[in-house]
Amino acid sequence: MKNDNKAGRQARALRVLISGGGTGGHIFPALSIADAVEREFPGAEILFVGAENRMEMQRVPAAGYDIVGLPVCGFDRNRLWRNFGVIVKLFKSMRMARRIVRDFKPDVAVGVGGYASGPTLKAAQRAGVPTVIQEQNSYAGVTNKLLASRADRICVAYPGMEKFFPAEKIVMTGNPVRKAILEPGMTRQEAKAKLGFDPDMPLVLVVGGSLGARTLNNAMLKAIDSGEAAKVSFGIMWQCGSRDRARCEEAVRDTLPDNVRLSEFISDMATAYCAADLVVSRAGAGTISELELLGKPAVLVPSPNVAEDHQRHNAQALAERGAAAMVLDIDAEAQLWRNICTIVENPETLRLLSENISALALRDSDRQIVNTIAGLLKNREMNQ
């Protein structure tokens, strides 16, 4: 019977269940892992599990993968009386997750963080399915910490994660990054020219995500209003985000300097990254992994509005290694512009930041994660 079961597993395609989402920082790694599974295991069957009404329900199908949505959502920590409905949705999600695992019969389940990964990986663990956690941040999220004791492998991007997870389960893989970001196909000067900037002038990229970061925008508006932005000898590509576009455009309608380009959204981030001599951004795990792989000097302004304050931990991990400058959100309006000018106008500082952040890069992370999955399945098969 044992040999028959093994032959049956080998005869059918590998089945991988991937769960999580909520933000691009979770979704893009999940999609990268799925793409790597397809490359390494042609014909593999992949099913995503996300949270209803979250961005993965659009992004995953757009990438060509099937996804099932759970009604799970986060707890309201400020209005506790609203959490009765949250608990009802959680129990419904747990029932649905058990049914998904039973029907799909995955060989392995991968959780990347986010609301949906909790019920899904818990159901997989109870069904005896091997589970792999991918933790993007330097400070582990609550869901991943709860799942860690029964997980088989935990893929991380930062050293010192044994303070959150069992050391024997940790595999240092890094965070998967979109391939297009790493292969722009042009020089920095060509990228600057393509974006309409002087190829011989330093360029600062200020980006706060698709929605924008109000703190970064306020710092830029202050520099423009004071006239300081017009005095510098570098260009600025400023993404203000959809949420803050109208306010920013109105504020600079008659005062935007020629060296500053304001846009709501940057669709071609590969070219923007390639052109930039210095990047100013929030400190999400995905962004930091991109900056490390590209060797981009950066000023990080961690968002204070994320779970467990993990962006500050991410930024601090780099700042302590001389791999990035960090300005706290509360200090940004007063200090950010001065930090930008000091760094971008000092070639030696730019060089050192680039060298130090590049040294932290973990490459081919998607393939490393898939190799971890393959090794886990091989060991499991040998022990059965």
mmCIF file of N, CA and C in Angstrom, residues 149-241:
data_model
loop_
_atom_site.group_PDB
_atom_site.id
_atom_site.type_symbol
_atom_site.label_atom_id
_atom_site.label_comp_id
_atom_site.label_asym_id
_atom_site.label_seq_id
_atom_site.Cartn_x
_atom_site.Cartn_y
_atom_site.Cartn_z
ATOM 1 N N SER A 149 4.822 27.095 14.946
ATOM 2 C CA SER A 149 5.121 25.885 15.715
ATOM 3 C C SER A 149 4.827 24.609 14.937
ATOM 4 N N ARG A 150 3.857 24.660 14.033
ATOM 5 C CA ARG A 150 3.506 23.471 13.260
ATOM 6 C C ARG A 150 3.946 23.563 11.805
ATOM 7 N N ALA A 151 4.596 24.653 11.428
ATOM 8 C CA ALA A 151 5.112 24.770 10.063
ATOM 9 C C ALA A 151 6.332 23.876 9.891
ATOM 10 N N ASP A 152 6.556 23.430 8.666
ATOM 11 C CA ASP A 152 7.711 22.568 8.389
ATOM 12 C C ASP A 152 8.956 23.387 8.052
ATOM 13 N N ARG A 153 8.774 24.488 7.308
ATOM 14 C CA ARG A 153 9.889 25.369 6.975
ATOM 15 C C ARG A 153 9.407 26.812 7.053
ATOM 16 N N ILE A 154 10.338 27.703 7.423
ATOM 17 C CA ILE A 154 10.020 29.127 7.507
ATOM 18 C C ILE A 154 11.087 29.888 6.732
ATOM 19 N N CYS A 155 10.706 30.459 5.597
ATOM 20 C CA CYS A 155 11.636 31.180 4.729
ATOM 21 C C CYS A 155 11.665 32.647 5.135
ATOM 22 N N VAL A 156 12.851 33.171 5.422
ATOM 23 C CA VAL A 156 12.977 34.531 5.940
ATOM 24 C C VAL A 156 13.961 35.347 5.105
ATOM 25 N N ALA A 157 13.940 36.665 5.335
ATOM 26 C CA ALA A 157 14.788 37.575 4.572
ATOM 27 C C ALA A 157 15.789 38.322 5.433
ATOM 28 N N TYR A 158 15.715 38.134 6.748
ATOM 29 C CA TYR A 158 16.592 38.845 7.662
ATOM 30 C C TYR A 158 17.228 37.880 8.654
ATOM 31 N N PRO A 159 18.455 38.184 9.079
ATOM 32 C CA PRO A 159 19.063 37.371 10.149
ATOM 33 C C PRO A 159 18.382 37.647 11.484
ATOM 34 N N GLY A 160 18.599 36.758 12.443
ATOM 35 C CA GLY A 160 18.076 36.962 13.784
ATOM 36 C C GLY A 160 16.614 36.604 13.962
ATOM 37 N N MET A 161 16.013 35.895 13.001
ATOM 38 C CA MET A 161 14.594 35.588 13.089
ATOM 39 C C MET A 161 14.282 34.451 14.061
ATOM 40 N N GLU A 162 15.337 33.854 14.638
ATOM 41 C CA GLU A 162 15.095 32.807 15.632
ATOM 42 C C GLU A 162 14.440 33.365 16.901
ATOM 43 N N LYS A 163 14.397 34.666 17.050
ATOM 44 C CA LYS A 163 13.684 35.241 18.200
ATOM 45 C C LYS A 163 12.173 35.140 18.019
ATOM 46 N N PHE A 164 11.741 34.834 16.796
ATOM 47 C CA PHE A 164 10.321 34.656 16.518
ATOM 48 C C PHE A 164 9.951 33.210 16.189
ATOM 49 N N PHE A 165 10.886 32.496 15.563
ATOM 50 C CA PHE A 165 10.586 31.175 15.025
ATOM 51 C C PHE A 165 11.575 30.132 15.535
ATOM 52 N N PRO A 166 11.181 28.840 15.520
ATOM 53 C CA PRO A 166 12.134 27.777 15.862
ATOM 54 C C PRO A 166 13.325 27.798 14.911
ATOM 55 N N ALA A 167 14.526 27.878 15.445
ATOM 56 C CA ALA A 167 15.727 28.056 14.629
ATOM 57 C C ALA A 167 15.915 26.937 13.616
ATOM 58 N N GLU A 168 15.547 25.706 13.988
ATOM 59 C CA GLU A 168 15.783 24.558 13.108
ATOM 60 C C GLU A 168 14.874 24.566 11.883
ATOM 61 N N LYS A 169 13.848 25.407 11.882
ATOM 62 C CA LYS A 169 12.928 25.460 10.740
ATOM 63 C C LYS A 169 13.247 26.603 9.778
ATOM 64 N N ILE A 170 14.126 27.502 10.184
ATOM 65 C CA ILE A 170 14.383 28.713 9.407
ATOM 66 C C ILE A 170 15.301 28.438 8.222
ATOM 67 N N VAL A 171 14.919 28.988 7.062
ATOM 68 C CA VAL A 171 15.746 28.943 5.857
ATOM 69 C C VAL A 171 15.897 30.379 5.355
ATOM 70 N N MET A 172 17.127 30.822 5.188
ATOM 71 C CA MET A 172 17.386 32.193 4.724
ATOM 72 C C MET A 172 17.272 32.222 3.201
ATOM 73 N N THR A 173 16.200 32.794 2.688
ATOM 74 C CA THR A 173 15.973 32.811 1.246
ATOM 75 C C THR A 173 15.882 34.216 0.661
ATOM 76 N N GLY A 174 15.507 35.192 1.485
ATOM 77 C CA GLY A 174 15.222 36.515 0.961
ATOM 78 C C GLY A 174 13.800 36.589 0.449
ATOM 79 N N ASN A 175 13.428 37.766 -0.063
ATOM 80 C CA ASN A 175 12.089 37.998 -0.591
ATOM 81 C C ASN A 175 12.103 37.990 -2.118
ATOM 82 N N PRO A 176 11.178 37.269 -2.733
ATOM 83 C CA PRO A 176 11.107 37.293 -4.201
ATOM 84 C C PRO A 176 10.784 38.690 -4.712
ATOM 85 N N VAL A 177 11.380 39.046 -5.835
ATOM 86 C CA VAL A 177 11.200 40.361 -6.448
ATOM 87 C C VAL A 177 10.817 40.169 -7.904
ATOM 88 N N ARG A 178 9.939 41.048 -8.393
ATOM 89 C CA ARG A 178 9.513 40.978 -9.797
ATOM 90 C C ARG A 178 10.712 41.092 -10.732
ATOM 91 N N LYS A 179 10.808 40.162 -11.682
ATOM 92 C CA LYS A 179 11.952 40.115 -12.596
ATOM 93 C C LYS A 179 12.091 41.396 -13.416
ATOM 94 N N ALA A 180 10.975 41.987 -13.802
ATOM 95 C CA ALA A 180 11.031 43.184 -14.650
ATOM 96 C C ALA A 180 11.764 44.331 -13.967
ATOM 97 N N ILE A 181 11.674 44.398 -12.637
ATOM 98 C CA ILE A 181 12.349 45.453 -11.879
ATOM 99 C C ILE A 181 13.861 45.334 -12.022
ATOM 100 N N LEU A 182 14.351 44.102 -12.102
ATOM 101 C CA LEU A 182 15.791 43.848 -12.084
ATOM 102 C C LEU A 182 16.430 43.926 -13.468
ATOM 103 N N GLU A 183 15.613 43.959 -14.521
ATOM 104 C CA GLU A 183 16.156 43.907 -15.878
ATOM 105 C C GLU A 183 15.571 45.030 -16.738
ATOM 106 N N PRO A 184 15.941 46.297 -16.484
ATOM 107 C CA PRO A 184 15.347 47.410 -17.223
ATOM 108 C C PRO A 184 15.823 47.502 -18.672
ATOM 109 N N GLY A 185 16.994 46.955 -18.977
ATOM 110 C CA GLY A 185 17.482 46.960 -20.356
ATOM 111 C C GLY A 185 17.989 48.302 -20.835
ATOM 112 N N MET A 186 18.480 49.151 -19.919
ATOM 113 C CA MET A 186 19.014 50.454 -20.315
ATOM 114 C C MET A 186 19.966 50.955 -19.242
ATOM 115 N N THR A 187 20.771 51.949 -19.599
ATOM 116 C CA THR A 187 21.689 52.556 -18.633
ATOM 117 C C THR A 187 20.940 53.592 -17.796
ATOM 118 N N ARG A 188 21.587 54.054 -16.735
ATOM 119 C CA ARG A 188 20.959 55.076 -15.891
ATOM 120 C C ARG A 188 20.731 56.349 -16.678
ATOM 121 N N GLN A 189 21.705 56.737 -17.502
ATOM 122 C CA GLN A 189 21.545 57.952 -18.306
ATOM 123 C C GLN A 189 20.389 57.802 -19.302
ATOM 124 N N GLU A 190 20.280 56.653 -19.927
ATOM 125 C CA GLU A 190 19.171 56.416 -20.864
ATOM 126 C C GLU A 190 17.829 56.451 -20.153
ATOM 127 N N ALA A 191 17.783 55.907 -18.946
ATOM 128 C CA ALA A 191 16.536 55.913 -18.178
ATOM 129 C C ALA A 191 16.130 57.335 -17.805
ATOM 130 N N LYS A 192 17.107 58.156 -17.402
ATOM 131 C CA LYS A 192 16.800 59.549 -17.069
ATOM 132 C C LYS A 192 16.245 60.284 -18.287
ATOM 133 N N ALA A 193 16.880 60.084 -19.423
ATOM 134 C CA ALA A 193 16.419 60.753 -20.639
ATOM 135 C C ALA A 193 15.011 60.298 -21.009
ATOM 136 N N LYS A 194 14.741 59.020 -20.852
ATOM 137 C CA LYS A 194 13.416 58.488 -21.160
ATOM 138 C C LYS A 194 12.342 59.129 -20.292
ATOM 139 N N LEU A 195 12.707 59.452 -19.058
ATOM 140 C CA LEU A 195 11.750 60.059 -18.130
ATOM 141 C C LEU A 195 11.702 61.580 -18.243
ATOM 142 N N GLY A 196 12.532 62.159 -19.113
ATOM 143 C CA GLY A 196 12.503 63.592 -19.335
ATOM 144 C C GLY A 196 13.414 64.401 -18.439
ATOM 145 N N PHE A 197 14.404 63.751 -17.846
ATOM 146 C CA PHE A 197 15.360 64.433 -16.978
ATOM 147 C C PHE A 197 16.712 64.565 -17.669
ATOM 148 N N ASP A 198 17.520 65.494 -17.184
ATOM 149 C CA ASP A 198 18.886 65.679 -17.674
ATOM 150 C C ASP A 198 19.699 64.423 -17.335
ATOM 151 N N PRO A 199 20.244 63.731 -18.333
ATOM 152 C CA PRO A 199 20.981 62.492 -18.059
ATOM 153 C C PRO A 199 22.206 62.684 -17.177
ATOM 154 N N ASP A 200 22.743 63.906 -17.147
ATOM 155 C CA ASP A 200 23.965 64.157 -16.380
ATOM 156 C C ASP A 200 23.692 64.728 -14.986
ATOM 157 N N MET A 201 22.436 64.866 -14.632
ATOM 158 C CA MET A 201 22.079 65.432 -13.328
ATOM 159 C C MET A 201 21.597 64.311 -12.395
ATOM 160 N N PRO A 202 22.017 64.326 -11.116
ATOM 161 C CA PRO A 202 21.497 63.315 -10.182
ATOM 162 C C PRO A 202 19.970 63.371 -10.120
ATOM 163 N N LEU A 203 19.368 62.212 -9.850
ATOM 164 C CA LEU A 203 17.911 62.130 -9.795
ATOM 165 C C LEU A 203 17.481 61.452 -8.495
ATOM 166 N N VAL A 204 16.527 62.076 -7.814
ATOM 167 C CA VAL A 204 15.940 61.520 -6.589
ATOM 168 C C VAL A 204 14.538 61.029 -6.912
ATOM 169 N N LEU A 205 14.265 59.785 -6.566
ATOM 170 C CA LEU A 205 12.935 59.201 -6.745
ATOM 171 C C LEU A 205 12.228 59.189 -5.397
ATOM 172 N N VAL A 206 11.111 59.899 -5.307
ATOM 173 C CA VAL A 206 10.311 59.954 -4.086
ATOM 174 C C VAL A 206 9.022 59.190 -4.360
ATOM 175 N N VAL A 207 8.837 58.074 -3.676
ATOM 176 C CA VAL A 207 7.695 57.216 -3.991
ATOM 177 C C VAL A 207 7.076 56.670 -2.709
ATOM 178 N N GLY A 208 5.774 56.847 -2.576
ATOM 179 C CA GLY A 208 5.080 56.408 -1.369
ATOM 180 C C GLY A 208 4.043 55.342 -1.613
ATOM 181 N N GLY A 209 4.180 54.583 -2.702
ATOM 182 C CA GLY A 209 3.213 53.538 -2.991
ATOM 183 C C GLY A 209 2.078 54.055 -3.852
ATOM 184 N N SER A 210 1.206 53.138 -4.296
ATOM 185 C CA SER A 210 0.150 53.512 -5.228
ATOM 186 C C SER A 210 -0.845 54.495 -4.620
ATOM 187 N N LEU A 211 -1.075 54.412 -3.317
ATOM 188 C CA LEU A 211 -1.986 55.350 -2.659
ATOM 189 C C LEU A 211 -1.284 56.629 -2.246
ATOM 190 N N GLY A 212 0.047 56.557 -2.140
ATOM 191 C CA GLY A 212 0.815 57.709 -1.706
ATOM 192 C C GLY A 212 1.079 57.669 -0.210
ATOM 193 N N ALA A 213 2.026 58.480 0.219
ATOM 194 C CA ALA A 213 2.361 58.593 1.639
ATOM 195 C C ALA A 213 2.288 60.073 1.997
ATOM 196 N N ARG A 214 1.305 60.425 2.815
ATOM 197 C CA ARG A 214 1.054 61.836 3.120
ATOM 198 C C ARG A 214 2.273 62.512 3.739
ATOM 199 N N THR A 215 3.013 61.790 4.567
ATOM 200 C CA THR A 215 4.188 62.381 5.204
ATOM 201 C C THR A 215 5.233 62.777 4.164
ATOM 202 N N LEU A 216 5.513 61.879 3.206
ATOM 203 C CA LEU A 216 6.471 62.204 2.149
ATOM 204 C C LEU A 216 5.969 63.380 1.318
ATOM 205 N N ASN A 217 4.686 63.378 1.019
ATOM 206 C CA ASN A 217 4.118 64.472 0.227
ATOM 207 C C ASN A 217 4.215 65.803 0.972
ATOM 208 N N ASN A 218 3.952 65.786 2.267
ATOM 209 C CA ASN A 218 4.049 67.030 3.043
ATOM 210 C C ASN A 218 5.475 67.574 3.055
ATOM 211 N N ALA A 219 6.442 66.678 3.156
ATOM 212 C CA ALA A 219 7.840 67.106 3.132
ATOM 213 C C ALA A 219 8.201 67.732 1.787
ATOM 214 N N MET A 220 7.717 67.140 0.701
ATOM 215 C CA MET A 220 7.983 67.696 -0.629
ATOM 216 C C MET A 220 7.278 69.045 -0.813
ATOM 217 N N LEU A 221 6.046 69.137 -0.364
ATOM 218 C CA LEU A 221 5.314 70.400 -0.496
ATOM 219 C C LEU A 221 6.004 71.512 0.275
ATOM 220 N N LYS A 222 6.532 71.177 1.441
ATOM 221 C CA LYS A 222 7.240 72.170 2.243
ATOM 222 C C LYS A 222 8.498 72.654 1.523
ATOM 223 N N ALA A 223 9.240 71.731 0.895
ATOM 224 C CA ALA A 223 10.457 72.104 0.169
ATOM 225 C C ALA A 223 10.139 72.978 -1.040
ATOM 226 N N ILE A 224 9.026 72.687 -1.695
ATOM 227 C CA ILE A 224 8.631 73.485 -2.860
ATOM 228 C C ILE A 224 8.119 74.851 -2.421
ATOM 229 N N ASP A 225 7.291 74.875 -1.397
ATOM 230 C CA ASP A 225 6.716 76.138 -0.917
ATOM 231 C C ASP A 225 7.787 77.102 -0.408
ATOM 232 N N SER A 226 8.833 76.539 0.198
ATOM 233 C CA SER A 226 9.909 77.381 0.728
ATOM 234 C C SER A 226 10.880 77.847 -0.351
ATOM 235 N N GLY A 227 10.778 77.260 -1.534
ATOM 236 C CA GLY A 227 11.690 77.589 -2.623
ATOM 237 C C GLY A 227 12.959 76.764 -2.628
ATOM 238 N N GLU A 228 13.133 75.893 -1.615
ATOM 239 C CA GLU A 228 14.359 75.102 -1.528
ATOM 240 C C GLU A 228 14.486 74.108 -2.680
ATOM 241 N N ALA A 229 13.388 73.531 -3.127
ATOM 242 C CA ALA A 229 13.442 72.516 -4.179
ATOM 243 C C ALA A 229 13.941 73.093 -5.497
ATOM 244 N N ALA A 230 13.689 74.371 -5.722
ATOM 245 C CA ALA A 230 14.105 75.005 -6.972
ATOM 246 C C ALA A 230 15.581 75.365 -6.983
ATOM 247 N N LYS A 231 16.238 75.350 -5.825
ATOM 248 C CA LYS A 231 17.629 75.789 -5.727
ATOM 249 C C LYS A 231 18.638 74.665 -5.944
ATOM 250 N N VAL A 232 18.203 73.422 -5.881
ATOM 251 C CA VAL A 232 19.133 72.299 -5.885
ATOM 252 C C VAL A 232 19.545 71.926 -7.307
ATOM 253 N N SER A 233 20.672 71.207 -7.404
ATOM 254 C CA SER A 233 21.200 70.803 -8.715
ATOM 255 C C SER A 233 20.927 69.323 -8.972
ATOM 256 N N PHE A 234 19.720 68.871 -8.641
ATOM 257 C CA PHE A 234 19.316 67.508 -8.964
ATOM 258 C C PHE A 234 17.834 67.483 -9.316
ATOM 259 N N GLY A 235 17.444 66.453 -10.043
ATOM 260 C CA GLY A 235 16.048 66.292 -10.424
ATOM 261 C C GLY A 235 15.293 65.467 -9.391
ATOM 262 N N ILE A 236 13.981 65.629 -9.400
ATOM 263 C CA ILE A 236 13.130 64.898 -8.462
ATOM 264 C C ILE A 236 11.946 64.311 -9.215
ATOM 265 N N MET A 237 11.806 63.006 -9.141
ATOM 266 C CA MET A 237 10.627 62.325 -9.672
ATOM 267 C C MET A 237 9.765 61.933 -8.484
ATOM 268 N N TRP A 238 8.616 62.559 -8.374
ATOM 269 C CA TRP A 238 7.795 62.497 -7.161
ATOM 270 C C TRP A 238 6.456 61.849 -7.471
ATOM 271 N N GLN A 239 6.246 60.676 -6.909
ATOM 272 C CA GLN A 239 4.950 60.005 -7.021
ATOM 273 C C GLN A 239 4.140 60.315 -5.767
ATOM 274 N N CYS A 240 3.041 61.034 -5.932
ATOM 275 C CA CYS A 240 2.253 61.452 -4.769
ATOM 276 C C CYS A 240 1.148 60.469 -4.417
ATOM 277 N N GLY A 241 0.744 59.604 -5.348
ATOM 278 C CA GLY A 241 -0.293 58.621 -5.070
ATOM 279 C C GLY A 241 -1.690 59.137 -5.355
#
